[in-house]
Coordinates of C-alpha atoms in Angstrom, one line a residue:
M1 CA 52.5 -5.2 24.1
K2 CA 48.9 -4.8 24.0
L3 CA 47.2 -8.0 22.2
K4 CA 43.7 -8.2 20.6
H5 CA 41.8 -11.3 21.3
C6 CA 38.5 -12.3 19.9
S7 CA 36.2 -13.8 22.6
M8 CA 33.6 -16.2 21.3
T9 CA 32.6 -17.0 24.7
L10 CA 31.5 -13.2 25.3
L11 CA 29.9 -12.8 21.9
F12 CA 27.9 -16.3 22.7
F13 CA 26.8 -15.0 25.9
I14 CA 25.7 -12.0 24.3
S15 CA 23.9 -13.0 21.8
L16 CA 21.7 -15.6 23.9
T17 CA 21.3 -12.2 26.4
L18 CA 19.6 -9.9 23.9
F19 CA 18.5 -11.6 21.0
P20 CA 15.1 -12.3 22.8
Y21 CA 15.0 -8.2 22.5
L22 CA 16.6 -7.1 19.5
I23 CA 15.4 -8.4 16.2
Q24 CA 16.1 -7.4 12.8
S25 CA 16.0 -3.8 12.0
Q26 CA 12.9 -2.3 10.4
T27 CA 12.0 1.6 10.1
C28 CA 8.3 2.5 10.7
Q29 CA 7.6 6.2 9.8
R30 CA 6.1 8.1 12.5
T31 CA 4.1 10.4 10.3
C32 CA 2.6 9.9 6.3
G33 CA 2.8 13.3 5.0
K34 CA 1.5 15.7 7.8
Q35 CA -0.7 12.7 9.7
P36 CA 0.7 11.4 12.5
I37 CA 0.8 7.3 12.2
K38 CA 0.2 6.3 15.6
Y39 CA -1.2 2.2 16.7
P40 CA -2.9 0.5 15.3
F41 CA -2.2 1.7 11.9
G42 CA 0.9 1.8 9.8
T43 CA 3.3 2.8 6.8
G44 CA 4.1 -0.2 5.4
P45 CA 4.8 -3.7 5.9
G46 CA 5.7 -5.0 9.4
C47 CA 4.1 -1.7 11.4
G48 CA 1.0 -0.9 12.9
D49 CA -1.5 -3.5 13.6
P50 CA -1.4 -6.4 10.9
R51 CA -5.1 -6.7 10.8
F52 CA -5.4 -2.6 9.2
Q53 CA -2.0 -3.2 6.7
T54 CA -4.3 -4.1 4.0
H55 CA -6.7 -1.5 4.3
I56 CA -4.7 1.9 5.3
T57 CA -1.4 2.6 3.2
C58 CA 0.7 5.2 3.0
S59 CA 2.4 6.2 -0.4
Q60 CA 3.6 9.2 -1.7
D61 CA 2.6 11.1 1.9
Q62 CA -0.7 10.1 1.3
L63 CA -2.5 7.6 3.9
T64 CA -5.4 5.8 2.2
F65 CA -8.2 3.8 2.6
S66 CA -8.9 0.9 0.7
T67 CA -11.9 -1.5 -0.3
H68 CA -13.4 -3.9 -2.6
T69 CA -15.1 -0.7 -4.1
G70 CA -12.1 1.6 -4.2
C71 CA -9.3 3.4 -2.6
Y72 CA -10.0 6.9 -0.8
P73 CA -7.7 9.2 0.9
V74 CA -7.9 9.3 4.7
T75 CA -8.3 13.5 5.5
S76 CA -7.8 12.9 9.5
I77 CA -7.8 10.5 12.4
D78 CA -9.1 11.0 15.4
Y79 CA -7.0 9.4 17.8
T80 CA -8.4 10.0 21.2
N81 CA -12.2 8.5 19.8
Q82 CA -10.5 5.8 17.2
V83 CA -12.5 7.7 13.9
L84 CA -11.2 7.8 10.7
Y85 CA -12.3 10.3 8.0
I86 CA -12.1 9.3 4.5
T87 CA -13.5 11.1 1.3
D88 CA -14.8 9.7 -1.6
P89 CA -13.6 11.5 -4.7
S90 CA -16.8 10.2 -6.6
M91 CA -19.2 11.5 -3.7
S92 CA -21.6 14.3 -4.7
T93 CA -21.4 17.4 -2.1
C94 CA -22.9 20.9 -2.6
S95 CA -20.2 22.1 -5.1
C96 CA -19.9 19.2 -7.7
T97 CA -22.2 16.6 -8.7
Q98 CA -21.4 13.1 -10.3
P99 CA -22.0 9.7 -11.1
S100 CA -20.8 7.1 -8.4
K101 CA -20.6 3.5 -7.9
G102 CA -21.0 3.5 -4.1
F103 CA -19.0 3.1 -1.7
S104 CA -18.7 -0.2 0.7
L105 CA -16.9 -1.9 3.6
D106 CA -15.0 -5.0 3.1
W107 CA -17.0 -7.6 5.2
D108 CA -13.6 -8.4 7.5
A109 CA -12.4 -5.0 7.8
P110 CA -12.1 -4.0 11.4
F111 CA -13.6 -1.1 10.9
S112 CA -17.6 0.4 11.8
F113 CA -19.6 3.3 10.4
H114 CA -19.6 6.0 13.0
D115 CA -23.3 6.7 13.9
D116 CA -23.3 10.3 12.9
N117 CA -22.6 9.2 9.2
T118 CA -25.7 10.3 6.6
F119 CA -25.8 9.2 2.9
A120 CA -28.1 10.8 0.6
L121 CA -28.9 8.4 -2.4
L122 CA -29.2 11.1 -5.2
D123 CA -31.3 10.7 -8.4
C124 CA -33.1 7.6 -7.4
S125 CA -35.4 5.7 -9.5
T126 CA -38.8 6.2 -7.6
T127 CA -40.3 3.1 -9.6
S128 CA -38.0 0.5 -9.7
S129 CA -35.2 0.9 -7.4
P130 CA -35.5 -1.5 -4.7
I131 CA -35.5 1.3 -1.9
Y132 CA -38.9 2.1 -2.8
K133 CA -42.0 0.0 -2.1
T134 CA -45.7 0.0 -3.6
N135 CA -48.2 0.8 -0.8
P136 CA -50.4 -2.3 -0.6
G137 CA -53.1 0.1 0.8
N138 CA -56.5 0.4 -1.3
N139 CA -55.2 -1.3 -4.5
S140 CA -53.1 1.9 -4.8
T141 CA -50.1 2.2 -7.1
A142 CA -48.3 4.5 -5.3
T143 CA -44.5 4.2 -4.1
V144 CA -43.7 4.5 -0.5
P145 CA -39.6 5.0 0.1
L146 CA -37.6 3.0 2.3
C147 CA -36.0 6.1 3.0
D148 CA -35.5 7.8 6.9
T149 CA -38.4 10.4 7.0
N150 CA -36.5 12.6 9.5
G151 CA -34.0 12.6 6.5
A152 CA -36.2 15.0 4.5
A153 CA -34.4 18.4 5.3
V154 CA -31.3 16.9 4.3
C155 CA -32.4 16.0 1.0
S156 CA -34.7 19.3 0.6
L157 CA -31.5 21.5 1.3
L158 CA -29.1 19.9 -1.1
F159 CA -31.5 20.4 -4.0
S160 CA -30.6 24.0 -2.9
C161 CA -27.2 23.6 -4.1
Q162 CA -26.3 25.0 -7.7
A163 CA -24.7 21.2 -8.3
V164 CA -26.9 19.1 -7.2
S165 CA -29.8 21.0 -8.5
R166 CA -28.7 20.3 -12.3
L167 CA -29.6 17.0 -11.8
D168 CA -32.7 18.3 -12.8
T169 CA -34.8 15.9 -10.9
P170 CA -37.5 15.8 -7.9
V171 CA -36.5 16.3 -4.4
A172 CA -38.2 12.9 -4.0
T173 CA -35.8 11.1 -5.7
C174 CA -33.3 11.8 -2.8
C175 CA -33.6 9.0 -0.1
V176 CA -31.5 9.6 3.0
Y177 CA -30.2 6.3 5.2
T178 CA -28.1 6.3 8.4
P179 CA -25.7 3.3 9.4
V180 CA -28.8 1.8 11.6
D181 CA -30.6 1.6 8.7
L182 CA -28.5 0.0 6.0
G183 CA -26.9 -2.8 8.9
P184 CA -23.4 -3.7 9.5
S185 CA -22.3 -5.0 6.8
F186 CA -23.5 -2.2 4.7
E187 CA -23.5 -2.5 1.2
M188 CA -24.3 0.7 -0.7
D189 CA -24.5 -0.5 -5.0
L190 CA -26.0 2.3 -6.5
Q191 CA -26.2 0.6 -9.5
K192 CA -28.4 -2.6 -7.7
L193 CA -30.1 0.7 -6.1
Q194 CA -30.8 2.4 -9.3
C195 CA -29.2 5.8 -8.2
T196 CA -27.0 8.0 -9.8
S197 CA -24.8 9.3 -6.6
Y198 CA -24.6 9.7 -3.2
S199 CA -23.7 12.1 -0.4
G200 CA -21.8 11.2 2.4
I201 CA -22.1 14.0 5.7
Y202 CA -20.6 12.8 8.7
G203 CA -20.8 16.8 10.9
F204 CA -23.0 19.6 9.9
G205 CA -20.5 21.5 11.8
G206 CA -23.4 23.4 13.8
K207 CA -24.5 25.2 10.3
N208 CA -27.6 22.7 9.8
D209 CA -29.1 25.0 7.3
D210 CA -26.0 25.3 5.0
P211 CA -24.8 22.4 2.9
G212 CA -22.0 24.6 1.8
S213 CA -20.7 24.2 4.8
W214 CA -21.6 20.6 6.0
Q215 CA -18.6 18.3 6.4
Y216 CA -18.6 15.5 3.6
G217 CA -17.0 12.3 3.8
V218 CA -17.3 9.0 5.7
A219 CA -16.4 8.6 9.4
L220 CA -15.3 5.0 10.5
K221 CA -15.0 3.9 13.5
Y222 CA -12.3 1.1 14.6
K223 CA -11.6 -1.1 17.9
F224 CA -7.9 -2.2 19.2
N225 CA -9.3 -5.9 20.1
Y226 CA -12.5 -7.6 21.1
N227 CA -12.6 -5.7 24.5
N228 CA -11.1 -2.3 23.0
E229 CA -8.2 -1.9 25.0
F230 CA -5.2 -0.4 24.0
P231 CA -1.8 -3.1 24.0
T232 CA 0.4 -2.4 27.2
N233 CA 3.7 -2.9 25.2
C234 CA 2.5 -0.7 22.7
E235 CA 2.0 1.7 25.0
N236 CA 5.1 1.7 26.2
C237 CA 6.9 1.1 22.5
E238 CA 5.0 4.8 21.8
R239 CA 6.0 6.1 25.0
S240 CA 9.6 5.5 24.1
N241 CA 9.0 7.2 21.1
G242 CA 8.8 4.3 19.0
A243 CA 6.8 2.5 16.7
C244 CA 4.4 -0.5 17.3
G245 CA 5.1 -3.5 14.6
Y246 CA 4.7 -7.2 14.1
S247 CA 7.2 -9.6 13.3
G248 CA 7.5 -13.1 12.4
T249 CA 6.0 -16.4 11.4
Y250 CA 3.0 -15.4 14.0
N251 CA 3.2 -11.4 14.1
S252 CA 4.7 -11.3 17.4
F253 CA 5.1 -7.5 18.5
V254 CA 7.9 -5.7 18.2
C255 CA 8.9 -2.0 18.7
N256 CA 10.4 0.2 16.0
C257 CA 12.7 2.6 17.5
P258 CA 14.3 5.8 15.9
S259 CA 17.6 3.8 16.5
G260 CA 16.8 2.2 14.0
L261 CA 16.6 -1.2 16.1
N262 CA 13.6 -3.3 16.7
T263 CA 13.2 -4.6 20.6
T264 CA 10.3 -6.9 21.7
T265 CA 10.1 -4.4 24.8
D266 CA 10.7 -0.4 24.3
C267 CA 13.4 2.1 22.8
F268 CA 14.6 2.7 26.2
F269 CA 16.3 -0.5 25.9
A270 CA 17.4 0.2 22.3
A271 CA 19.2 3.5 23.8
S272 CA 20.9 2.1 26.4
W273 CA 22.1 -0.7 24.0
N274 CA 22.9 1.8 20.6
H275 CA 25.2 4.2 23.3
G276 CA 27.1 1.2 24.9
L277 CA 28.3 -1.6 22.2
V278 CA 27.4 0.2 18.7
L279 CA 28.1 -3.3 16.6
L280 CA 25.6 -5.9 16.9
P281 CA 27.3 -9.5 16.0
W282 CA 24.5 -10.7 14.0
Q283 CA 23.9 -7.7 11.7
T284 CA 27.3 -6.9 11.1
G285 CA 28.8 -10.1 10.7
I286 CA 31.8 -9.0 12.8
D287 CA 33.3 -11.1 15.7
L288 CA 33.7 -9.1 19.3
C289 CA 36.4 -8.2 20.2
F290 CA 38.3 -6.5 23.3
V291 CA 41.5 -5.0 24.0
S292 CA 44.4 -6.2 26.8
S293 CA 47.2 -5.6 28.3
A294 CA 49.8 -7.9 28.3

């Protein structure tokens, strides 16, 4: 006759052994729309790096970057060079010119501006804007722009675009800045600067004389940590087809696995567990039992 026995001792042993490795399940998507999602970014709470959580979100298959000035679609991510590319719907380009309030980063955002960025401030007041100053020499009232003189060609080419030419303002009201001019905090408040719009360019595509082919948007650099070292535990997690995440009061590392389990190591462990004893007592509330013969 076969008797069914419930072994609380075995249950206790397995709980003590596996509790540090298997924790409450949570799903982290590996993509947002067509955009692959890797560390340090995530698709929801508990996914990716917590420092990036408030700045990068995924909703309705669209990855979005947020600051105090607005929300901006993420067009692509260069994980090799750690660069995030975004677009600003209010930005002026060669094909469309519109008023804008500007663009700024949050002071605590783990991002900085890529050196390839070029910002052209458009339709700025040459008489009252703080980016222009009066030439003190010879009691002159002429104004001198505090702009990057090497960027004058960018302004001229932008004004050759039909959309920008509709501003009906002189090229002299265009002022080019680069991140090194604006400083690491970078606050582009167009109302304060008395400019009506701006263009952001992060690449010229080898066609420096063709503004219609330029890459418009903003390129942002990010770092993993102070030393910019990719976390070893996250590397092992992604190698096992998992997604890096965090959990608990102290945002401890977890590896979210395709099987639906979260582990503190990698998904190789979760796969072996998932193919062995399927029921997890602390998740299902079912006692672990075995069958023996008498």
